[in-house]
Each structure stands twice: as C-alpha cells, then as structure tokens.
Short mmCIF file of C-alpha atoms in Angstrom, two decimals:
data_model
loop_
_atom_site.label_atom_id
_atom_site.label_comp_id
_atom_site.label_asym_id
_atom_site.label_seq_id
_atom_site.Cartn_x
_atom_site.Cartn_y
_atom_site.Cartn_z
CA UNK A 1 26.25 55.39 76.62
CA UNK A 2 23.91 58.21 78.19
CA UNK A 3 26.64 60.82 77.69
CA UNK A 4 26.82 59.78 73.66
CA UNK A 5 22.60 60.23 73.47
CA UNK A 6 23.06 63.50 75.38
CA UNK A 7 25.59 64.86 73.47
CA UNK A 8 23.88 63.62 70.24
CA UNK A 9 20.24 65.03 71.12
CA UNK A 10 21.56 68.72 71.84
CA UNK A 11 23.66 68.65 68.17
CA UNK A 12 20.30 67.50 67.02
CA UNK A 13 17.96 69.73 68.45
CA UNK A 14 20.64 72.88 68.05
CA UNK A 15 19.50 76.24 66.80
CA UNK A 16 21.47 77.07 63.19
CA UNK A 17 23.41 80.17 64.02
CA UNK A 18 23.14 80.06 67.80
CA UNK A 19 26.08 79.23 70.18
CA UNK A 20 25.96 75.67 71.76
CA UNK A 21 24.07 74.64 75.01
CA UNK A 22 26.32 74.87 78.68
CA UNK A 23 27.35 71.33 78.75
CA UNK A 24 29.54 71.66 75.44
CA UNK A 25 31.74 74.29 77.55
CA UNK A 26 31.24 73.18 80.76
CA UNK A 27 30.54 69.21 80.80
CA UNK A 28 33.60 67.16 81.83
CA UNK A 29 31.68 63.93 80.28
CA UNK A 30 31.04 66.19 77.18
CA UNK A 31 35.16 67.07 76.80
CA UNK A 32 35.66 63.64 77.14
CA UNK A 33 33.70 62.80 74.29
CA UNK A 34 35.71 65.97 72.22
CA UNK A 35 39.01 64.44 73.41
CA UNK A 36 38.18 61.05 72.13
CA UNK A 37 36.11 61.76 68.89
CA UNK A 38 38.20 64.75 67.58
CA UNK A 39 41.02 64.94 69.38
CA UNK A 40 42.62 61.37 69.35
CA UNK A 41 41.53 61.03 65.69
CA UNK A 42 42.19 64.31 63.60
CA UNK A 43 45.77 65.47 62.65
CA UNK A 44 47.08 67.94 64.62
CA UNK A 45 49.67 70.42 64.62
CA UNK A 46 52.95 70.25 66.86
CA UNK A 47 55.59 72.25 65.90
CA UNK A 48 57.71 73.42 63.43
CA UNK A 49 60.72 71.40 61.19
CA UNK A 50 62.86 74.08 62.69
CA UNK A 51 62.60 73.12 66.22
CA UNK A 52 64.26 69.72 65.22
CA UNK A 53 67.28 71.27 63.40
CA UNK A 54 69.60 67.62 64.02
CA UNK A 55 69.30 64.14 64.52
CA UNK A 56 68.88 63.47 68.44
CA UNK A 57 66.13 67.30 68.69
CA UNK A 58 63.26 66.47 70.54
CA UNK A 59 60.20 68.40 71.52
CA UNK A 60 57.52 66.28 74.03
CA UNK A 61 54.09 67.58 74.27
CA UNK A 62 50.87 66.20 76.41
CA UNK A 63 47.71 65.52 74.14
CA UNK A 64 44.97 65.24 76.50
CA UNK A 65 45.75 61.49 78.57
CA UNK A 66 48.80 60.86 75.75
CA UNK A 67 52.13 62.06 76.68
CA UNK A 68 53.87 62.28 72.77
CA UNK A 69 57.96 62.88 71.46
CA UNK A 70 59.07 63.89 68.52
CA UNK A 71 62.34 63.43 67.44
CA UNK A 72 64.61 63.45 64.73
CA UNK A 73 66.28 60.38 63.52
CA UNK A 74 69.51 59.77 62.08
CA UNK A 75 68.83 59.73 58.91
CA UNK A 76 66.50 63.18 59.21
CA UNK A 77 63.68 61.90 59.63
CA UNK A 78 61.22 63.45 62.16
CA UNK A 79 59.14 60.79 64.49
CA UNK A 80 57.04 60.75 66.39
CA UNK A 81 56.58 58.42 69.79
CA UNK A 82 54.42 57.54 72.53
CA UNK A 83 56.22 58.82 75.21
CA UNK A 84 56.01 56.03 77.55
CA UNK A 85 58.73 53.50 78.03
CA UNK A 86 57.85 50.07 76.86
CA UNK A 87 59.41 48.92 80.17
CA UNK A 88 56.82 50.05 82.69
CA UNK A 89 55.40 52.95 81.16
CA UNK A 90 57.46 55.63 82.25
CA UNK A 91 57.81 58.84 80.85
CA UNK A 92 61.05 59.16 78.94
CA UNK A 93 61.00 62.30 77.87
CA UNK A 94 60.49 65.13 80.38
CA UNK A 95 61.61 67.94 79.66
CA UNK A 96 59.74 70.12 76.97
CA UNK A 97 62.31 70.07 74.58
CA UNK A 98 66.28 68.96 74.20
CA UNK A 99 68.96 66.61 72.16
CA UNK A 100 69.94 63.30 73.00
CA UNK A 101 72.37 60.99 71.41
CA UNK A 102 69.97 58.05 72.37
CA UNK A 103 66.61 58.18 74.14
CA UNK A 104 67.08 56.60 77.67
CA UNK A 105 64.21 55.60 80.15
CA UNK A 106 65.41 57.50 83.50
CA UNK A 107 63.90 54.87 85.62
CA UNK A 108 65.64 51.63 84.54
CA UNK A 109 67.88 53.24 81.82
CA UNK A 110 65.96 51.33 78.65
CA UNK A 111 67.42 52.55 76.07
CA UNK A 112 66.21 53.24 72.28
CA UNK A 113 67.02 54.60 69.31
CA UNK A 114 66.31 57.88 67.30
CA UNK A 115 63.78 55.67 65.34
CA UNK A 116 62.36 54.05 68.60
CA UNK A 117 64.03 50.45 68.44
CA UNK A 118 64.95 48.96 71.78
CA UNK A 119 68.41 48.81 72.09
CA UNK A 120 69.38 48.14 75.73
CA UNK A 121 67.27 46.58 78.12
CA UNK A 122 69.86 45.76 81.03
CA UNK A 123 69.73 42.25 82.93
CA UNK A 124 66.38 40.97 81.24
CA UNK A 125 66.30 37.01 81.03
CA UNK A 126 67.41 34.93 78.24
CA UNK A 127 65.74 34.97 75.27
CA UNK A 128 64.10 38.27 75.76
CA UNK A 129 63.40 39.82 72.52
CA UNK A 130 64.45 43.37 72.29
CA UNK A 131 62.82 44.10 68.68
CA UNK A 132 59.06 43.48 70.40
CA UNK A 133 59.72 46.30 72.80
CA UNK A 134 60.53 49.04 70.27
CA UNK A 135 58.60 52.79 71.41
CA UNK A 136 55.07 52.73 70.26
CA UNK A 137 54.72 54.94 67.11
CA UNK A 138 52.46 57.84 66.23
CA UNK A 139 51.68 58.85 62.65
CA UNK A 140 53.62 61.99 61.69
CA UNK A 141 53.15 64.84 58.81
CA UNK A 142 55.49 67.46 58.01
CA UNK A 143 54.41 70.31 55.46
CA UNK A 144 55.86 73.23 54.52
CA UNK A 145 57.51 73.55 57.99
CA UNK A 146 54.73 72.26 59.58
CA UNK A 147 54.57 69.22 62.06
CA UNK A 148 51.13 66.97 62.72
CA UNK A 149 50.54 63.96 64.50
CA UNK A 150 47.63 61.77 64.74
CA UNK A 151 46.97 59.67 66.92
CA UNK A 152 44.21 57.20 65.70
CA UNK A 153 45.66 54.10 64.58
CA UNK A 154 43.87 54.59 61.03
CA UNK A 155 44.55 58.03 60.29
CA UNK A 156 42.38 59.41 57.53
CA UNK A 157 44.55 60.26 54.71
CA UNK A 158 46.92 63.37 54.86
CA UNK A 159 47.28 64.05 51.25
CA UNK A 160 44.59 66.63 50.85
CA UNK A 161 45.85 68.57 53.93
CA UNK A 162 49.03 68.55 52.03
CA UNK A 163 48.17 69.41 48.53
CA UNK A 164 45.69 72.41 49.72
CA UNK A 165 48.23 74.19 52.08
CA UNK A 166 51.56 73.22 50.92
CA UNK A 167 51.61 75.46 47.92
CA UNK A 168 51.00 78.56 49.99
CA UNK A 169 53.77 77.51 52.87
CA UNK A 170 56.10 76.71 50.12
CA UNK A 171 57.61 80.13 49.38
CA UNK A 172 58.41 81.12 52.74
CA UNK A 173 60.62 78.85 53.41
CA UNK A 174 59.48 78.22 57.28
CA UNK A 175 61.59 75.07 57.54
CA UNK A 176 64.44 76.92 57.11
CA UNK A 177 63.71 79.41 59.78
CA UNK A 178 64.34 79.52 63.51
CA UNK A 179 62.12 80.58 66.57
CA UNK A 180 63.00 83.96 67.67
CA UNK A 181 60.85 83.43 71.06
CA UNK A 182 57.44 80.99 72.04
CA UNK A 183 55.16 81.92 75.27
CA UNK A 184 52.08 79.49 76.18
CA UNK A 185 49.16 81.09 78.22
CA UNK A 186 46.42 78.94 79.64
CA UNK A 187 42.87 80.58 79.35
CA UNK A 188 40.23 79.21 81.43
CA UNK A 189 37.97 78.36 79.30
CA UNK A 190 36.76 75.40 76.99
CA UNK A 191 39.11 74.87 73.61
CA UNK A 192 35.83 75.76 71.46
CA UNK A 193 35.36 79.15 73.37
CA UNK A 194 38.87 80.08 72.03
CA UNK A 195 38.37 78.93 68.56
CA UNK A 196 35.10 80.88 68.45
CA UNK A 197 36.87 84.13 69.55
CA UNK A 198 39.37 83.44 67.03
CA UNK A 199 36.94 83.21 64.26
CA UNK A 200 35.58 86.66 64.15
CA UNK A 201 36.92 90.45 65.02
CA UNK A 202 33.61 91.58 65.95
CA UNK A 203 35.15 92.18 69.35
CA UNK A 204 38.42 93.55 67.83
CA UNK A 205 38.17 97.39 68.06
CA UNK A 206 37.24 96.98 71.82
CA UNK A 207 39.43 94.52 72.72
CA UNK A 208 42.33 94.81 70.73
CA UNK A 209 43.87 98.26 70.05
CA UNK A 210 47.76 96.98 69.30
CA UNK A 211 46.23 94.72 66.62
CA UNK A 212 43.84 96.95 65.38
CA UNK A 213 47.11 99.39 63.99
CA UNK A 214 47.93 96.90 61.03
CA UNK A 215 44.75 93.83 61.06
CA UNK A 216 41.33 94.91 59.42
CA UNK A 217 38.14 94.31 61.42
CA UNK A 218 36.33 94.19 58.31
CA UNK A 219 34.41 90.91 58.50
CA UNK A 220 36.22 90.08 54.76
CA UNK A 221 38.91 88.69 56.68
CA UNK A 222 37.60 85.66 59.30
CA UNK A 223 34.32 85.12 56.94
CA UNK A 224 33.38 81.53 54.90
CA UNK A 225 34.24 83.15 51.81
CA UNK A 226 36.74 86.09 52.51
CA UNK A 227 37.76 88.46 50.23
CA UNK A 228 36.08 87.88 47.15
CA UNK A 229 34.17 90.73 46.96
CA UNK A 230 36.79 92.80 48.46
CA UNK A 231 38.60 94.81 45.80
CA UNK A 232 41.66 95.60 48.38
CA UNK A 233 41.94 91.32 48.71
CA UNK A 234 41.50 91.03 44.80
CA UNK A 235 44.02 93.42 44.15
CA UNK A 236 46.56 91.85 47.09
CA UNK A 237 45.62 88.37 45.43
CA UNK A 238 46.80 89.23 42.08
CA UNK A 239 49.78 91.19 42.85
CA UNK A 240 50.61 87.92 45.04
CA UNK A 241 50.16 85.02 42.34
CA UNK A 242 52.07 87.21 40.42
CA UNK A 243 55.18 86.74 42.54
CA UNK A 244 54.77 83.17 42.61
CA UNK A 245 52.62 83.01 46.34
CA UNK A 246 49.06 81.15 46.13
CA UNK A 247 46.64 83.70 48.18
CA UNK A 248 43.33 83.27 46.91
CA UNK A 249 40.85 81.54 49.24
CA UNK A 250 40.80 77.56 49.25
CA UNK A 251 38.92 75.40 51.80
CA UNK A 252 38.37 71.85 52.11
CA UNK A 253 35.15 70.22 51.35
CA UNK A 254 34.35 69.31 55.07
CA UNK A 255 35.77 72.77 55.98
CA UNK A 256 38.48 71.81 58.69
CA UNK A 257 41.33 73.71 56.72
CA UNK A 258 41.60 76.66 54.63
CA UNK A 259 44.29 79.32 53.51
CA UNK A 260 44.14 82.82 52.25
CA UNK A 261 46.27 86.04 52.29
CA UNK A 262 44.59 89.12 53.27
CA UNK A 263 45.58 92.54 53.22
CA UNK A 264 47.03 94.68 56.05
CA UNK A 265 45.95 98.17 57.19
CA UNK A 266 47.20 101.06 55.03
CA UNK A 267 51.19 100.86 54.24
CA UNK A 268 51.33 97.68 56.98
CA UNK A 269 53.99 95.14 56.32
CA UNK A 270 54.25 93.48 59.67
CA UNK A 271 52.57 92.96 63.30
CA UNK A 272 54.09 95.92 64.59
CA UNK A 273 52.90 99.46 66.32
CA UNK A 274 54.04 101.09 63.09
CA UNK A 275 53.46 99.11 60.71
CA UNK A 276 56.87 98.72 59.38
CA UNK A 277 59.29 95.59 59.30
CA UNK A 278 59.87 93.75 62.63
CA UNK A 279 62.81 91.72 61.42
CA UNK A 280 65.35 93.45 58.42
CA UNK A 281 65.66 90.11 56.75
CA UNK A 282 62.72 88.48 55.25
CA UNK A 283 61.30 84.86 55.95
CA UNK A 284 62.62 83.59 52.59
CA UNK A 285 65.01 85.24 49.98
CA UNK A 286 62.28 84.51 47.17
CA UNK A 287 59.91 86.76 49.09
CA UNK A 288 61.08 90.18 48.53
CA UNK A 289 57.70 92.40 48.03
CA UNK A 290 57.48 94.23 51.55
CA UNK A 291 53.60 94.59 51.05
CA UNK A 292 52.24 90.83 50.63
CA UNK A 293 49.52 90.69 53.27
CA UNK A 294 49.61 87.74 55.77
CA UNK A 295 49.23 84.39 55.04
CA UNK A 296 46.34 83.02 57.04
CA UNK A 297 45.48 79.01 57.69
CA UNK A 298 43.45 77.78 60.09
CA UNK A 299 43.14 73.57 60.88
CA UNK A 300 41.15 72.96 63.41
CA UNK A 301 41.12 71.56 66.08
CA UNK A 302 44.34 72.40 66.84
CA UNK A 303 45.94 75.53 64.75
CA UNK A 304 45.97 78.95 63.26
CA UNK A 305 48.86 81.06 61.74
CA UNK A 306 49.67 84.57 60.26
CA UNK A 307 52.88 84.55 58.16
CA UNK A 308 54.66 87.81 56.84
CA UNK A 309 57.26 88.80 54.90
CA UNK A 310 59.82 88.99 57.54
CA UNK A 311 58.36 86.95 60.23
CA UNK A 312 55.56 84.38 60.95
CA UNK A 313 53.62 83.59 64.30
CA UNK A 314 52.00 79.99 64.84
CA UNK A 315 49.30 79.18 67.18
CA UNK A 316 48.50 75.86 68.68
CA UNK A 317 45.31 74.85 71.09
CA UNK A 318 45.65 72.37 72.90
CA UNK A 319 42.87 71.10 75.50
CA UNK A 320 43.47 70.70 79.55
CA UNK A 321 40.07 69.87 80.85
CA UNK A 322 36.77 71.69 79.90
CA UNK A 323 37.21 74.57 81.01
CA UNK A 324 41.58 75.20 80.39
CA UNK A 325 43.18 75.21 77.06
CA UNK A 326 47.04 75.67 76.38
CA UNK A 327 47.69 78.20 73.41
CA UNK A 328 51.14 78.27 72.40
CA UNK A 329 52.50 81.17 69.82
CA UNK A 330 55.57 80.91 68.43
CA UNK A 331 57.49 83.87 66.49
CA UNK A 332 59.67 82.22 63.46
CA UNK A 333 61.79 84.60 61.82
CA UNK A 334 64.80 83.95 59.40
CA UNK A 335 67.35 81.63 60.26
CA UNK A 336 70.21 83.59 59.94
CA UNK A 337 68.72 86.80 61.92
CA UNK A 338 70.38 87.81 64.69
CA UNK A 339 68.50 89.34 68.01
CA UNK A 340 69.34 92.71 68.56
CA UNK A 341 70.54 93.61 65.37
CA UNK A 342 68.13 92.03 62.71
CA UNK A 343 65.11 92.49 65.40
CA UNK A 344 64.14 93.47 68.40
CA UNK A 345 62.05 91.01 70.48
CA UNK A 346 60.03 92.98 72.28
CA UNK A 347 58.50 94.89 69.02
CA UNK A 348 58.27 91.29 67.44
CA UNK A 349 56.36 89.95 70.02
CA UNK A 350 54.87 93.44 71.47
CA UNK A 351 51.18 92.88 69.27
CA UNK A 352 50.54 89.56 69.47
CA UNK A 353 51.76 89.19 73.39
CA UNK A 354 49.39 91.45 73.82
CA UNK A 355 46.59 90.37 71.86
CA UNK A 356 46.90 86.70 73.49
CA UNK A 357 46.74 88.19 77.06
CA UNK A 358 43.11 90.56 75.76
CA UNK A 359 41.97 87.19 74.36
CA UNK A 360 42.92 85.21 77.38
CA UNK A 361 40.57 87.79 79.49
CA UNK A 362 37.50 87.63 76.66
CA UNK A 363 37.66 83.89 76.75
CA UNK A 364 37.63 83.87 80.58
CA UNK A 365 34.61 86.31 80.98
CA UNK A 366 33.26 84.42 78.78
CA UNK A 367 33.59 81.79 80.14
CA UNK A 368 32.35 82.79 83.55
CA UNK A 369 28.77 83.99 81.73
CA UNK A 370 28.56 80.85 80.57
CA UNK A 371 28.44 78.93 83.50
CA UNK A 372 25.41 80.81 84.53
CA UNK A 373 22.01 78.58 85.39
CA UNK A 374 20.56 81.59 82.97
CA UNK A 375 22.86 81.21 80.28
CA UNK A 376 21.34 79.87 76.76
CA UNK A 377 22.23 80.22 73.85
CA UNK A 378 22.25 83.29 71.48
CA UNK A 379 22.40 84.18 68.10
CA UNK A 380 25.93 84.53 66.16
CA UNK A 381 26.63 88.31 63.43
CA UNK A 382 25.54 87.35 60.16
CA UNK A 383 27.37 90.45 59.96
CA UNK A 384 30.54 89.56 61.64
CA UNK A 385 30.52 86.07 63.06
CA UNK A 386 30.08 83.97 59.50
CA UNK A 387 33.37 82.25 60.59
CA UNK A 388 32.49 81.23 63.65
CA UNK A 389 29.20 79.88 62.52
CA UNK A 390 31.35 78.21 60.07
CA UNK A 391 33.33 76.41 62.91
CA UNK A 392 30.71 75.31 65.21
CA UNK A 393 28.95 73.61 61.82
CA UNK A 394 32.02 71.89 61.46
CA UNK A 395 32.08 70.75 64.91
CA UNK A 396 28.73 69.36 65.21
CA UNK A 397 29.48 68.06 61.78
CA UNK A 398 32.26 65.87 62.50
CA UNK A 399 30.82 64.50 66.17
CA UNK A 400 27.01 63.91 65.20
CA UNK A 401 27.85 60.67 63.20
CA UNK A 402 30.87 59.69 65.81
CA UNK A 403 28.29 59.76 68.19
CA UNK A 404 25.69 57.65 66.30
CA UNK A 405 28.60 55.06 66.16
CA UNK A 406 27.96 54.96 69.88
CA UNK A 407 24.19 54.94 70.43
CA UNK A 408 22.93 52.78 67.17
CA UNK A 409 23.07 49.57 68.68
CA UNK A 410 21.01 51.34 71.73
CA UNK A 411 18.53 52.80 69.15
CA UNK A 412 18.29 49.48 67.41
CA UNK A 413 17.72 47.33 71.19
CA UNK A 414 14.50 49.90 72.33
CA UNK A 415 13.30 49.37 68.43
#
C-alpha cells in the first residue's frame, strides 16, 4: 500500500512542466505499479495483419509477467492467447514467430486449436472435460493493419480508437503489405524516458543528422496542436483531403491517441539520404501523389508510426524492467515488392536504423544522469517540448485516480 501513497503524493505534489522525480525512472516498486495500472489495462499494439498472412501464422510476444500468441484461425480470424498451456502452464509457443497446423504444448503434447479449444489431452481420466481447458483468451483489435491486445479482463471500449485512426490507415492499404525487414534494440532506460525523447526534436539537429535530411525540427511537428498555424501543414492538409487521405490533426479527449500528416523537408518523399523514393511501388495503388507527407500516430503506451507513400515504419515499446525497454521497428512496404529490384534494404532501413541506435545512446545518457543523488527535476521547452509535456500529463493523468483506487480505504481508516 506504501508504494500506491508514494507514487500518488509525488503525481500530487509534481511541478507542471517539469520532468518527474527519480523513482518514476528508476523505482522497481514504481514500474510495477506502471506495469499493472497502464500496462495490463490499456490496448496495446502488437503487430501488423500482415505478419499473419494464413490460418495457422503466429507471432508470440512477452508483455511484462504475460507471455501472449496471436494467431490466425481458420476461418481468418486473428486471436489472441495466453500463452501458457492449460495443462501445467507451459509455454506453447516459443519461438517469436511461425505456422502451425495445430498449436501443440511441447511438454505433454496438449493440443488446441487455431481458436484455442482443447482438442487432445492424451491419457487424462474418464470424464475429463476437454471444452473447460480451452487456451485462456486475450481481447484483440485489428485496425487498418493494425493489431492490439488488452489484457484487462474489462477492456474499455475500442470503438473510439477505431473511428479516430481508421480513416487515416485506410488508404494505405497496410494490411495488404508485407515486412521488408524488423530489428528490436533494447535501450537502458525506463519506457517513459523513450516516449519523452520521442515527443520532441529539440535534440534532433545534434543527434540526428540522417533524419534531419527529410524530418523538420520545427516544433509544428511533435507539438499538442501541430500544424495549424503552419502554412506548409495547411497547404499539405488540403492537397491531402483532396486525394481522399484524412491529415488534419485529431486527438482523443484524454489524449492517449492522435494522428496527423506533416510535411517533409523540401522535395522529400521518403526516409531516405536523398529524399527520393525508397521502394518504386507505393504502399497502396490509391496513393499515387509522391509528395503526401507522413502519416504520424502515436498511442501510447505502446506505439508510434510514420507511413509514406511507398513505405511505412512501425514502432512498438515494450517495458523489461525500469530501467530496459524493447523498441521494435518494422519497415512495411508493398506486398508485391521485390528486394533488390523494387528496393534496396539498406537505403530503406539506412535513416531510421540509424536514428534508433542515436536514440538508444540519448535515452541511455539519460538515463545514467538520472540516477544521480543530485538529479531533480527540470523544466520541459515551451518552445520545443509541448509534446512531451503533453505525455507526461497524460501519464500522471491516467495513474493518479488508479492509485486512489488503492489508498482510499487507507485514507478513509486514519480519518
């Protein structure tokens, strides 16, 4: 219970516009608290349609203490399991991705369907009832190419998540893509140190020269309300809803999701040294205009994406301990593009490989400041930083009243 009033008193007593105190990137009791009061309750993106092209795909991935499967069924449905046999708890799944005609337990060969019933439980006693034993299911999304999973047992309702970003995914077509390459890097740091980063460019033109060719630093593009007063973003917005592609800024009322389009650099069409196409076909056939911007969506906790006209890249956080987080990038490109004559990989991936590894090292310095017995904490860019003020309001936002779940009946017992 101490751990709840702790956490609760410092999102009380918090400056507005400062960074958070030590223990919220440091405390192991304190990521404890994020794993189980954001984490195991918010949607969260996965991975992409694509990945799961036939009945009998599977990708597994760890969620803090919950080992999860996705999979698609036979009649193309995409599920999503606990991935823990209903046997004795074994892992079933353990590979990080693959196709299976059925899904078979490798310790006593349970077996189960695509859609998780048991169907094979060898030399159990009479009587035993398979259809109590089916795997334990997880609530599963897919939108506009888009996988999430939650893993509360009363998810809050997906339908605005869907209606706000769905309209912008639409016309690219995603789920009809393929991934031209994925890398994960683990930065050692806490999974709100590299959301923070991610929220501004005030340390892009140091930090970032490959991105810095084709991605404004202008603080019109990571702000709370970017691009409205930009005439280059006005301009891109219109030409865009034009074509048929939503661009102008939307967010959701509690400020956990949002899309835009924003311009690129000069004549930039794509992530690239030059500028120019990384990939000769485009994403979709109903987006031909070269110059379209990229789509940007963030949702936290777990995502944030940039998708072009001929390729997209997907980001996905996921948390290791307090101070190690997993981010995963994944290059889609069109379906029918071939490697090494549609694209090279290395000038796909040649920006963004790099910009992962520069953020990697600004997370991890960080980081190490942080954990200084002088470290407190300082004041965010009005400037530049509006976004990331943005997320840590939404953070303390959505754990102040988790926590007062916790410590009421406390409160209530000294009263």
């Amino acid at each position: 219970m101490n751990m709840h009033n702790d956490m609760l008193r410092l999102l009380e007593s918090r400056k507005p516009g400062f960074s958070l105190q030590q223990p919220f990137y440091t405390d192991s009791d304190f990521f404890k608290l994020d794993m189980e009061l954001i984490w195991y309750r918010e949607w969260l993106f996965i991975g992409h349609d694509c990945e799961l092209p036939k009945p009998g795909y599977f990708i597994t991935v760890q969620v803090g203490d919950y080992p999860v499967v996705l999979i698609r069924d036979r009649q193309g449905k995409i599920n999503a399991f606990h991935n823990s046999c209903r046997h004795r708890g074994s892992r079933i799944c353990n590979t990080d991705k693959g196709a299976a005609a059925k899904l078979v337990c490798p310790y006593h060969q349970w077996t189960y369907e695509l859609d998780g019933r048991l169907l094979f439980a060898r030399q159990m006693a009479d009587g035993f009832d398979k259809t109590r034993f089916g795997l334990k299911p997880i609530c599963c999304e897919s939108v506009g190419g888009y996988i999430f999973i939650c893993l509360a047992k009363e998810p809050t309702d997906f339908a605005p998540v869907r209606a706000l970003i769905e309209p912008y995914l639409l016309p690219h077509r995603l789920g009809e893509s393929k991934i031209a390459f994925e890398s994960t890097i683990v930065e050692k740091g806490n999974w709100k140190l590299v959301w923070e980063n991610n929220r501004e460019c005030y340390h892009c033109a140091s930090n970032h020269p490959e991105l810095c060719r084709t991605f404004p630093e202008a603080p019109t593009t990571g702000g709370i309300h970017p691009g409205e007063e930009d005439p280059e973003t006005q301009a891109l917005w219109s030409k865009c809803e034009a074509l048929g592609m939503p661009s102008k800024f939307r967010v959701d009322p509690a400020g956990q999701y949002r899309a835009t389009r924003v311009p690129l650099l000069d004549d930039a069409v794509s992530f690239t040294m030059t500028g120019k196409p990384a990939v000769r076909q485009n994403l979709s056939a109903t987006v031909t205009a070269d110059q379209i911007g990229s789509l940007v969506f963030n949702h936290y906790p777990t995502t944030w994406n940039h998708i072009l006209g001929d390729h997209a890249v997907s980001f996905r956080v996921l948390p290791i301990s307090a101070t190690e987080t997993a981010v995963t990038t994944k290059w889609l490109v069109n379906k029918d593009a071939v490697e090494g004559v549609d694209y090279d990989l290395a000038e796909l991936t040649h920006v963004w490989t790099e910009t992962n590894d520069q953020d990697r090292r600004i997370v991890e310095e960080n980081a190490f400041g942080i954990r200084s017995p002088a470290y407190e904490p300082g004041p965010y860019s009005e400037l530049h930083e509006g976004g990331v003020v943005q997320f840590v309001e939404w953070y303390a936002s959505f754990m102040a009243p988790r926590l007062r779940e916790h410590v009421r009946p406390q409160r209530a017992a000294v009263a």
